[in-house]
Structure formats: C-alpha cells, structure tokens
Amino acid sequence: MSKILAINAGSSSLKWRLIEMPTEKVIAKVAAERIGQAIGTIKVVGNGFKVVREMPVPSHHEAVQMLLKTLTEQKIINDFSEIGGVGHRVVAGGEIFHQSTLIDEHVLEQIESLAEYAPLHNPAEAEGIRAFMAALPGVPEVAVFDTSFHQTLSEVNYLYSIPYDYYQQYGARKYGAHGTSYRYVSQRAAELVQQPLQDLKMVVAHLGNGVSLDAIKDGQSYNTSMGFTPLAGVTMGTRAGDIDASLVAHLQEKLNLTTEQMIDVLNTKSGLLGLSGVSSDMRDLLAKEATNHRAKIAVEIFVDRIVQYIGAYVAQLNGLDTLVFTAGIGENESEIRLRICQSLGYLGVEIDEEINAKTRGVEQLISTPTSKVKVLVVPTDEELMIARDVVELGQIESQDLKVAHAQK
Ligand code: ADP
C-alpha cells in the first residue's frame, strides 16, 4: 500500500487529499487557507476526525510544513516515508506538456515559464511544488495539467482566425481547461455504459463555478469551449464566456478601465453574478427565479449557451451517443439538467424525469431505455485521477500493486 497526496494549490490556499493506493480510499482532506494573511486556517478532515486551527500561515512553504506536522500529530501517518508520491494540479501546460509528467528542476522551470498563460495559477502551483520538494526530498512529484487532455485538438479547432504569426510567435491558440476532470469522467462514463470510449461520440458538460463543455471522439478531446484562458465559452458563475472583442474595447473606454481591470470585470463580475445581480451560485438563482426577473434571465442564458455548444459539438462529431453531466451544478441540479435535455429532444434525448429528479452527486443513467442518446451523471474526481497518474509515473510500489491486482 502507498499513500499519495493529490495537491491543488491556489494563490492563497493549498488543498490536498491523502489517498491510499491501490485501494483508492480517501484517508484525509487537508487544507491551508488564507496563506499570507494575518490569520490563516489549517484544516484536516477524515473519517471520524476534524482538526481546524486558526493561526498565521505566512507562505506555501510554512503551510506544507504545518500540514505535514498535523498529519503525523493526528497519527494519520506515522512518518513521511509512508507518502509514496505527490501529484500537483497545474492549470497551464501550454504546448509543452501533452501528458502528466514527473517533475525535476527543468520541468519546474518550464511550469514557471508558462506563467503568462495562467498568471494567477502557475506561479502559486510552482511554489507549492517547491515546498513539497523541500519537505519530502526523494519522493516522486508529478505535474498533472488541466490543458494536456486538449492537446489532441486539431489546428482547425485550436486556431483563432487571427494572423497565423500570432500563434507561432505568442502561442495565441485555444488550450482549454478542466482536462483532468474530462479524462476521469469520460473514462468512467464509458465504463458505465459498457462500451469502449474509443467508439463513443460523447459530450461532457462540466458545470461548476467554472463551466465548460468538451466534445470527445476516438477517446480524445476533439473540441472544448474554454479558450486561450478559462474566460471563453459559455456563461459561468462570474465569468462572461464568449463575447465580441470590440465590445470589450468599447466598454473599457466608456468605463475608463485599464485592460487588467476590464479582464477582471469579465472574470469576476460577469456571468450569472453580473446578469442577475443576485448571486453567482445556481442554488440562489433557482430559489429566486420565480420572483426576480434578472435571476430568471441569468438561468435562461446559462441553459441556452450550453444548448448552443452541445448543438455545435453534435454537428462537429456528426452525432451523439453519450451526454454526461458533472461538477457542482451538473451533479446536483436536476432542474438544470432537465431544461438542457428538454432542448435536445430533436436528437432523440429522453430523460427519465423521476430518476433525474432524485439524482444528486451520484453516478446514474438518467435517460430512458428508448432514448437515442445515453445521458449520465458522473461525479468528477480530479484528485483520484492525479493519484492514479502519480502511481503510474512514479512506479510506486509496483510490486505491491502487482500483488494487489493479482489478488483481485
Ligand atoms: P468549482 O468550479 O468552484 O469547483 P463546483 O463544482 O463546486 O465549483 O460548483 C459550484 C456550483 O454548483 C454552484 O453554482 C452551486 O450552486 C452548484 N451546486 C448545486 N448544488 C450543489 C451542491 N449540493 N454542492 C455544491 N454545489 C452545488
């Protein structure tokens, strides 16, 4: 047995899962929040225990030290040698990383060099990686990129219709996001419908705070709705999604904003929040839509943009076998799933409304036996995918794994 840490580092937070492999059992969820602020939080939650400490957490390095110490103090692990490997979610892998990669100094420098593609994420992730390399020397560290799943897109799908030189000189193209989620969900959906993923024309709708759609063909990402950054595509919690670039320039002038301020408006004050003026959270909007026009229109636009993208992807895939819902809204909001699917009747999509209404946060086929398209809910599990990549790339306790598989 080996214990793997799957890490998600933000600019002021570090979140991890400690996962036992090959059983894939989650042992603990661990988080440091408000790093760099006067008072931060250290949280460790597992089966039957919860430790929450308020204290200053000055940097990612200190956060890693404090969290590791809490793991041993709470006897979740006896010593660090039990940790077989560490996997890190990295937002931007550019065109450099087509798959998850074992980290050495050169790889770390490449992750840092991609900071201009994800200024809020890659530097924080690199700092998190450095902190773990210092705290756990000799333990394999693996980078798992949000973009790598989409490196299979063809030029036709990843190029923007702007001068080609800009792609060559500045990397101006679509990179997509949510790739680790799509990799997990598409594999799991194929298992659930008992067909090889390679044979399925599939659309996965990842509906969380960040929202994107992915068209999957031949087992690979064929097209995806996020773009150069996660700002493109459909309406999201606080992000605008697709918008005419001239309108952005027009508003920037009218509002007298810098480019950075304008992009911030599109990232943090738009989407469901900007439209409704009520909330970025779908639960709040569904609760208010009957009495609040702006909440109602926000939900309608949310559903409409998703329906538009699904239609575009069905055209590109030349058909659809499987439609999958995942992430906060996709897993929990049956009403949103229903409204999307009701607009897809022309494809032969038929939902079992009773089963759909009861499905929250669990794997479930929600289409009727006669539906031409199988519609599923599959809760995403990016951390598990990260842990699997660590085991594979780090060749961790391969003997133990072989024994475990032989015994199955
Ligand atoms: P993120 O993209 O930040 O990971 P989530 O996947 O947690 O976000 O999705 C958040 C969205 O999911 C919110 O709009 C929220 O209203 C919606 N949602 C609906 N039901 C739930 C639930 N039971 N738990 C979490 N989110 C939910």
Coordinates of C-alpha atoms and ligand atoms in Angstrom, one line a residue:
M1 CA 0.0 0.0 0.0
S2 CA 1.1 3.5 -0.6
K3 CA -0.3 6.9 0.3
I4 CA -0.4 9.6 -2.3
L5 CA -1.0 13.3 -1.9
A6 CA -3.1 15.0 -4.6
I7 CA -2.5 18.7 -4.4
N8 CA -4.5 21.7 -5.6
A9 CA -2.5 25.0 -4.9
G10 CA -4.1 28.4 -5.3
S11 CA -2.5 31.8 -4.7
S12 CA -3.7 31.9 -1.1
S13 CA -4.6 28.3 -0.5
L14 CA -3.3 24.7 -0.6
K15 CA -5.8 21.9 -0.7
W16 CA -4.9 18.2 -0.7
R17 CA -6.3 14.7 -0.5
L18 CA -4.4 11.9 1.0
I19 CA -5.4 8.8 -1.0
E20 CA -4.4 5.2 -0.2
M21 CA -3.5 3.3 -3.4
P22 CA -4.3 0.9 -4.9
T23 CA -7.5 0.8 -2.8
E24 CA -8.3 4.5 -3.9
K25 CA -9.6 5.2 -0.5
V26 CA -9.6 8.8 0.6
I27 CA -7.8 8.9 4.1
A28 CA -8.0 12.7 4.7
K29 CA -8.8 16.0 3.2
V30 CA -6.3 18.7 4.1
A31 CA -6.4 22.4 3.5
A32 CA -4.5 25.6 4.4
E33 CA -6.4 28.7 3.6
R34 CA -5.7 32.5 3.7
I35 CA -2.0 31.9 3.3
G36 CA -0.1 35.2 3.7
Q37 CA -2.9 36.9 5.6
A38 CA -2.7 37.9 9.3
I39 CA -4.7 34.8 10.4
G40 CA -4.9 31.6 8.3
T41 CA -6.6 28.3 8.7
I42 CA -5.2 24.7 8.8
K43 CA -7.9 22.0 8.3
V44 CA -7.5 18.3 8.4
V45 CA -10.7 16.2 8.0
G46 CA -11.0 12.4 7.7
N47 CA -13.2 9.5 8.7
G48 CA -14.2 10.4 12.3
F49 CA -11.9 13.3 12.9
K50 CA -11.7 17.0 12.1
V51 CA -8.9 19.4 13.2
V52 CA -9.3 23.1 12.5
R53 CA -6.6 25.6 13.6
E54 CA -6.6 29.3 13.2
M55 CA -3.0 30.6 13.0
P56 CA -0.8 32.7 10.7
V57 CA 0.3 30.8 7.7
P58 CA 2.9 33.1 6.2
S59 CA 3.8 31.1 3.0
H60 CA 3.2 28.0 1.0
H61 CA 6.4 26.5 2.5
E62 CA 5.1 27.0 6.0
A63 CA 1.7 25.7 5.0
V64 CA 3.3 22.5 3.8
Q65 CA 5.3 22.1 7.0
M66 CA 2.3 22.8 9.2
L67 CA 0.0 20.4 7.3
L68 CA 2.5 17.6 7.3
K69 CA 3.1 18.0 11.0
T70 CA -0.6 17.9 11.6
L71 CA -0.8 14.6 9.7
T72 CA 1.8 12.9 12.0
E73 CA 0.4 14.5 15.2
Q74 CA -3.0 13.2 14.4
K75 CA -1.4 9.8 13.6
I76 CA -3.0 9.8 10.1
I77 CA 0.5 8.8 9.0
N78 CA 3.3 7.5 11.3
D79 CA 6.1 9.1 9.3
F80 CA 6.7 10.7 6.0
S81 CA 8.1 7.5 4.5
E82 CA 4.5 6.4 4.1
I83 CA 3.9 9.1 1.4
G84 CA 4.8 7.3 -1.8
G85 CA 4.3 10.3 -4.1
V86 CA 2.8 13.7 -4.6
G87 CA 0.7 14.9 -7.6
H88 CA 0.1 18.5 -8.4
R89 CA -2.7 20.0 -10.4
V90 CA -1.2 22.6 -12.8
V91 CA -3.5 24.9 -14.8
A92 CA -1.4 25.7 -17.8
G93 CA 0.8 23.3 -19.6
G94 CA 0.9 25.2 -22.9
E95 CA 2.0 23.2 -25.9
I96 CA 4.9 21.8 -23.9
F97 CA 3.0 19.2 -21.8
H98 CA 0.8 16.6 -23.6
Q99 CA 0.5 14.4 -20.6
S100 CA 1.2 14.2 -16.9
T101 CA 5.0 14.5 -16.2
L102 CA 7.4 13.6 -13.4
I103 CA 8.8 16.8 -12.0
D104 CA 12.5 17.7 -12.0
E105 CA 14.2 21.1 -11.9
H106 CA 13.8 21.6 -15.7
V107 CA 10.1 20.7 -15.6
L108 CA 9.6 23.1 -12.8
E109 CA 11.3 25.9 -14.7
Q110 CA 9.0 25.1 -17.7
I111 CA 5.9 25.4 -15.5
E112 CA 7.1 28.7 -14.2
S113 CA 7.8 29.9 -17.8
L114 CA 4.1 29.2 -18.6
A115 CA 3.0 31.8 -16.0
E116 CA 1.9 34.3 -18.7
Y117 CA -0.8 31.8 -19.7
A118 CA -2.1 31.5 -16.1
P119 CA -0.7 34.3 -14.0
L120 CA -3.0 33.6 -11.0
H121 CA -2.3 29.8 -11.0
N122 CA 1.1 28.6 -12.4
P123 CA 3.3 30.7 -10.0
A124 CA 1.4 29.5 -7.0
E125 CA 1.5 25.9 -8.2
A126 CA 5.2 26.1 -8.8
E127 CA 5.7 27.5 -5.3
G128 CA 3.6 24.6 -3.9
I129 CA 5.8 22.1 -5.8
R130 CA 9.0 23.7 -4.5
A131 CA 7.6 23.5 -0.9
F132 CA 6.9 19.8 -1.3
M133 CA 10.2 19.0 -2.9
A134 CA 12.0 20.7 0.1
A135 CA 9.7 18.9 2.7
L136 CA 9.7 15.5 1.1
P137 CA 13.1 15.0 -0.7
G138 CA 13.3 11.9 -2.8
V139 CA 9.5 11.4 -3.1
P140 CA 8.3 11.4 -6.7
E141 CA 6.4 14.6 -7.6
V142 CA 4.1 14.6 -10.7
A143 CA 2.5 17.5 -12.5
V144 CA -1.0 16.9 -13.9
F145 CA -2.0 19.6 -16.4
D146 CA -5.6 20.9 -16.9
T147 CA -4.7 21.6 -20.5
S148 CA -2.9 18.4 -21.6
F149 CA -6.1 16.4 -22.4
H150 CA -6.9 19.0 -25.0
Q151 CA -3.6 18.8 -26.9
T152 CA -5.3 16.3 -29.2
L153 CA -7.4 19.2 -30.7
S154 CA -6.7 19.7 -34.4
E155 CA -5.4 23.0 -35.8
V156 CA -9.0 23.6 -37.2
N157 CA -10.3 23.5 -33.6
Y158 CA -7.5 25.2 -31.7
L159 CA -6.6 28.2 -34.0
Y160 CA -8.3 31.5 -33.8
S161 CA -9.0 33.4 -37.1
I162 CA -6.3 35.9 -36.5
P163 CA -2.9 36.3 -38.2
Y164 CA -1.1 32.9 -38.1
D165 CA 2.1 34.6 -36.9
Y166 CA 0.5 35.3 -33.6
Y167 CA 0.1 31.6 -33.0
Q168 CA 3.7 31.0 -33.9
Q169 CA 5.2 33.9 -32.0
Y170 CA 3.0 34.2 -29.0
G171 CA 1.2 30.9 -28.6
A172 CA -2.1 32.5 -29.4
R173 CA -4.5 29.5 -29.6
K174 CA -7.1 27.6 -27.7
Y175 CA -5.7 25.5 -24.8
G176 CA -8.9 24.6 -22.9
A177 CA -9.2 23.6 -19.3
H178 CA -10.9 21.1 -16.9
G179 CA -8.8 18.4 -18.7
T180 CA -8.2 16.2 -15.7
S181 CA -12.0 16.2 -15.0
Y182 CA -12.8 15.3 -18.6
R183 CA -10.2 12.5 -18.6
Y184 CA -11.8 10.9 -15.5
V185 CA -15.4 11.5 -16.4
S186 CA -15.2 10.2 -20.0
Q187 CA -13.4 7.0 -18.9
R188 CA -15.9 6.4 -16.1
A189 CA -18.9 7.1 -18.4
A190 CA -17.6 4.6 -21.0
E191 CA -17.3 2.0 -18.2
L192 CA -20.8 2.7 -17.0
V193 CA -22.4 2.3 -20.5
Q194 CA -20.1 -0.7 -21.0
Q195 CA -18.7 0.5 -24.3
P196 CA -15.1 1.3 -25.3
L197 CA -14.5 5.0 -25.0
Q198 CA -12.9 5.0 -28.5
D199 CA -16.2 4.0 -30.1
L200 CA -18.3 6.8 -28.4
K201 CA -19.3 10.2 -29.6
M202 CA -19.5 12.0 -26.3
V203 CA -20.2 15.4 -24.9
V204 CA -19.3 16.1 -21.3
A205 CA -20.8 19.2 -19.6
H206 CA -18.6 20.3 -16.7
L207 CA -21.0 22.6 -14.9
G208 CA -19.4 24.1 -11.8
N209 CA -18.4 27.7 -10.9
G210 CA -16.2 27.4 -14.0
V211 CA -18.3 25.9 -16.8
S212 CA -17.0 24.2 -20.0
L213 CA -18.0 21.6 -22.5
D214 CA -15.9 19.0 -24.2
A215 CA -16.6 17.0 -27.4
I216 CA -14.9 13.6 -27.2
K217 CA -14.2 11.5 -30.3
D218 CA -12.0 8.4 -30.7
G219 CA -11.4 8.6 -26.9
Q220 CA -9.7 12.0 -27.2
S221 CA -10.7 15.6 -26.7
Y222 CA -11.9 16.9 -30.1
N223 CA -13.1 20.4 -29.2
T224 CA -13.7 22.3 -26.0
S225 CA -15.4 25.5 -25.0
M226 CA -12.7 27.3 -23.0
G227 CA -10.0 29.1 -25.0
F228 CA -6.6 30.7 -24.6
T229 CA -7.7 31.0 -20.9
P230 CA -10.8 29.7 -19.0
L231 CA -12.6 33.0 -19.7
A232 CA -14.1 31.8 -23.0
G233 CA -17.1 29.6 -23.8
V234 CA -20.4 29.5 -22.0
T235 CA -21.8 31.7 -19.2
M236 CA -20.2 30.8 -15.9
G237 CA -20.6 31.7 -12.2
T238 CA -18.7 35.0 -12.5
R239 CA -17.1 34.7 -16.0
A240 CA -18.6 36.2 -19.1
G241 CA -17.8 33.4 -21.6
D242 CA -17.7 34.3 -25.4
I243 CA -18.0 38.0 -26.1
D244 CA -17.3 40.3 -29.1
A245 CA -13.7 41.6 -28.6
S246 CA -14.9 45.1 -29.9
L247 CA -17.4 45.3 -27.1
V248 CA -14.7 44.8 -24.6
A249 CA -12.6 47.6 -26.1
H250 CA -15.8 49.8 -26.2
L251 CA -16.7 49.2 -22.6
Q252 CA -13.1 49.6 -21.4
E253 CA -13.1 53.1 -23.0
K254 CA -16.6 54.1 -21.6
L255 CA -15.7 52.8 -18.1
N256 CA -12.2 54.3 -18.2
L257 CA -10.7 51.0 -17.1
T258 CA -7.2 49.5 -17.7
T259 CA -7.0 46.2 -19.6
E260 CA -6.3 44.4 -16.4
Q261 CA -9.4 46.0 -14.7
M262 CA -11.6 45.1 -17.8
I263 CA -10.4 41.5 -17.8
D264 CA -11.2 41.4 -14.0
V265 CA -14.8 42.5 -14.7
L266 CA -15.1 39.7 -17.3
N267 CA -13.6 37.2 -14.9
T268 CA -15.2 38.1 -11.5
K269 CA -18.2 40.4 -12.0
S270 CA -19.9 38.9 -15.0
G271 CA -21.6 35.6 -15.8
L272 CA -24.5 34.6 -13.5
L273 CA -23.5 37.1 -10.9
G274 CA -23.3 40.1 -13.4
L275 CA -26.5 39.2 -15.1
S276 CA -28.6 38.5 -12.0
G277 CA -27.1 41.0 -9.6
V278 CA -28.1 38.4 -7.0
S279 CA -25.5 35.6 -6.8
S280 CA -23.0 33.5 -8.8
D281 CA -24.5 30.4 -7.1
M282 CA -27.1 28.4 -9.1
R283 CA -28.9 27.4 -5.9
D284 CA -29.6 31.0 -5.0
L285 CA -30.8 31.8 -8.6
L286 CA -33.2 28.8 -8.8
A287 CA -34.6 29.9 -5.4
K288 CA -35.2 33.4 -6.7
E289 CA -36.1 33.0 -10.4
A290 CA -39.9 32.9 -9.8
T291 CA -39.8 36.4 -8.3
N292 CA -36.7 38.0 -9.7
H293 CA -36.5 38.7 -13.5
R294 CA -32.8 39.1 -13.6
A295 CA -32.3 35.8 -11.8
K296 CA -34.7 34.2 -14.2
I297 CA -32.9 35.6 -17.3
A298 CA -29.5 34.6 -15.9
V299 CA -30.6 30.9 -15.6
E300 CA -32.2 31.0 -19.1
I301 CA -29.0 32.3 -20.6
F302 CA -26.9 29.8 -18.7
V303 CA -29.0 26.9 -20.2
D304 CA -29.2 28.4 -23.6
R305 CA -25.4 28.8 -24.1
I306 CA -24.9 25.2 -23.1
V307 CA -27.6 24.1 -25.5
Q308 CA -25.9 26.1 -28.3
Y309 CA -22.5 24.5 -27.6
I310 CA -23.9 21.0 -27.4
G311 CA -25.6 21.6 -30.8
A312 CA -22.3 22.8 -32.3
Y313 CA -20.4 19.8 -31.0
V314 CA -23.1 17.3 -32.2
A315 CA -22.6 18.9 -35.6
Q316 CA -18.8 18.5 -35.4
L317 CA -19.0 15.0 -34.0
N318 CA -21.6 14.1 -36.6
G319 CA -23.8 12.6 -34.0
L320 CA -24.0 11.9 -30.3
D321 CA -24.0 8.6 -28.3
T322 CA -23.5 9.8 -24.7
L323 CA -24.1 13.1 -22.9
V324 CA -22.5 13.4 -19.4
F325 CA -23.1 15.9 -16.6
T326 CA -20.6 16.6 -13.9
A327 CA -19.3 19.2 -11.3
G328 CA -21.4 21.1 -8.7
I329 CA -24.4 22.0 -11.0
G330 CA -24.1 19.0 -13.3
E331 CA -24.1 16.6 -10.4
N332 CA -26.7 18.2 -8.1
E333 CA -29.1 20.4 -10.1
S334 CA -31.7 18.1 -11.7
E335 CA -33.7 21.1 -12.9
I336 CA -30.8 22.5 -15.0
R337 CA -30.1 19.0 -16.5
L338 CA -33.8 18.7 -17.3
R339 CA -34.0 22.1 -19.0
I340 CA -30.9 21.4 -21.1
C341 CA -32.2 17.9 -22.1
Q342 CA -35.6 19.2 -23.0
S343 CA -34.0 21.4 -25.6
L344 CA -32.3 18.3 -27.1
G345 CA -35.4 16.4 -28.0
Y346 CA -34.5 16.8 -31.7
L347 CA -31.5 14.5 -31.1
G348 CA -33.7 11.8 -29.5
V349 CA -32.7 12.7 -26.0
E350 CA -35.3 11.4 -23.5
I351 CA -34.8 11.9 -19.8
D352 CA -36.5 9.7 -17.1
E353 CA -37.7 12.7 -15.1
E354 CA -38.3 10.8 -11.9
I355 CA -34.8 9.3 -11.8
N356 CA -33.3 12.6 -12.8
A357 CA -35.1 14.5 -10.0
K358 CA -33.7 12.0 -7.4
T359 CA -30.1 12.1 -8.7
R360 CA -27.7 14.2 -6.6
G361 CA -24.0 13.7 -6.5
V362 CA -24.0 10.0 -7.6
E363 CA -23.3 8.1 -10.8
Q364 CA -26.6 7.5 -12.6
L365 CA -28.0 6.9 -16.0
I366 CA -30.8 9.4 -16.3
S367 CA -32.1 8.7 -19.8
T368 CA -34.9 6.4 -20.6
P369 CA -34.3 2.9 -22.2
T370 CA -35.6 4.3 -25.5
S371 CA -33.5 7.5 -25.6
K372 CA -31.3 7.6 -28.6
V373 CA -28.6 9.2 -26.5
K374 CA -27.5 7.8 -23.2
V375 CA -27.4 10.6 -20.6
L376 CA -25.5 10.2 -17.4
V377 CA -24.5 11.9 -14.2
V378 CA -20.9 11.1 -13.3
P379 CA -19.4 13.0 -10.3
T380 CA -15.9 14.2 -11.2
D381 CA -12.8 13.1 -9.2
E382 CA -9.8 15.1 -10.3
E383 CA -7.8 14.1 -7.2
L384 CA -8.2 10.4 -7.9
M385 CA -7.0 10.9 -11.5
I386 CA -4.0 12.8 -10.1
A387 CA -3.3 9.9 -7.7
R388 CA -3.5 7.3 -10.5
D389 CA -1.0 9.4 -12.6
V390 CA 1.4 9.6 -9.6
V391 CA 1.3 5.8 -9.2
E392 CA 1.8 5.2 -12.9
L393 CA 4.6 7.7 -13.5
G394 CA 6.3 7.3 -10.1
Q395 CA 6.3 3.5 -10.5
I396 CA 5.3 3.5 -6.9
E397 CA 5.5 0.2 -5.0
S398 CA 4.8 -1.6 -8.3
Q399 CA 5.4 -4.9 -6.5
D400 CA 2.6 -4.1 -4.0
L401 CA 0.3 -3.0 -6.8
K402 CA 1.0 -6.2 -8.8
V403 CA 0.2 -8.3 -5.8
A404 CA -3.0 -6.4 -5.1
H405 CA -4.1 -6.8 -8.7
A406 CA -3.3 -10.5 -8.7
Q407 CA -5.4 -10.9 -5.6
K408 CA -8.5 -9.2 -7.2
Ligands
ADP1 P1 -15.9 24.8 -8.7 O1 -15.9 25.1 -10.2 O2 -15.5 26.0 -7.9 O3 -15.3 23.5 -8.3 P2 -18.4 23.5 -8.1 O4 -18.2 22.3 -9.0 O5 -18.4 23.2 -6.6 O6 -17.5 24.7 -8.4 O7 -19.9 24.1 -8.5 C1 -20.5 25.2 -7.8 C2 -21.9 25.3 -8.4 O8 -22.6 24.1 -8.1 C3 -22.7 26.5 -7.7 O9 -23.4 27.2 -8.7 C4 -23.7 25.7 -6.9 O10 -24.9 26.4 -6.8 C5 -23.9 24.5 -7.6 N1 -24.4 23.4 -6.7 C6 -25.7 23.0 -6.7 N2 -25.9 22.1 -5.7 C7 -24.7 21.9 -5.1 C8 -24.3 21.1 -4.0 N3 -25.1 20.3 -3.4 N4 -23.0 21.2 -3.7 C9 -22.1 22.1 -4.3 N5 -22.5 22.9 -5.3 C10 -23.8 22.8 -5.7

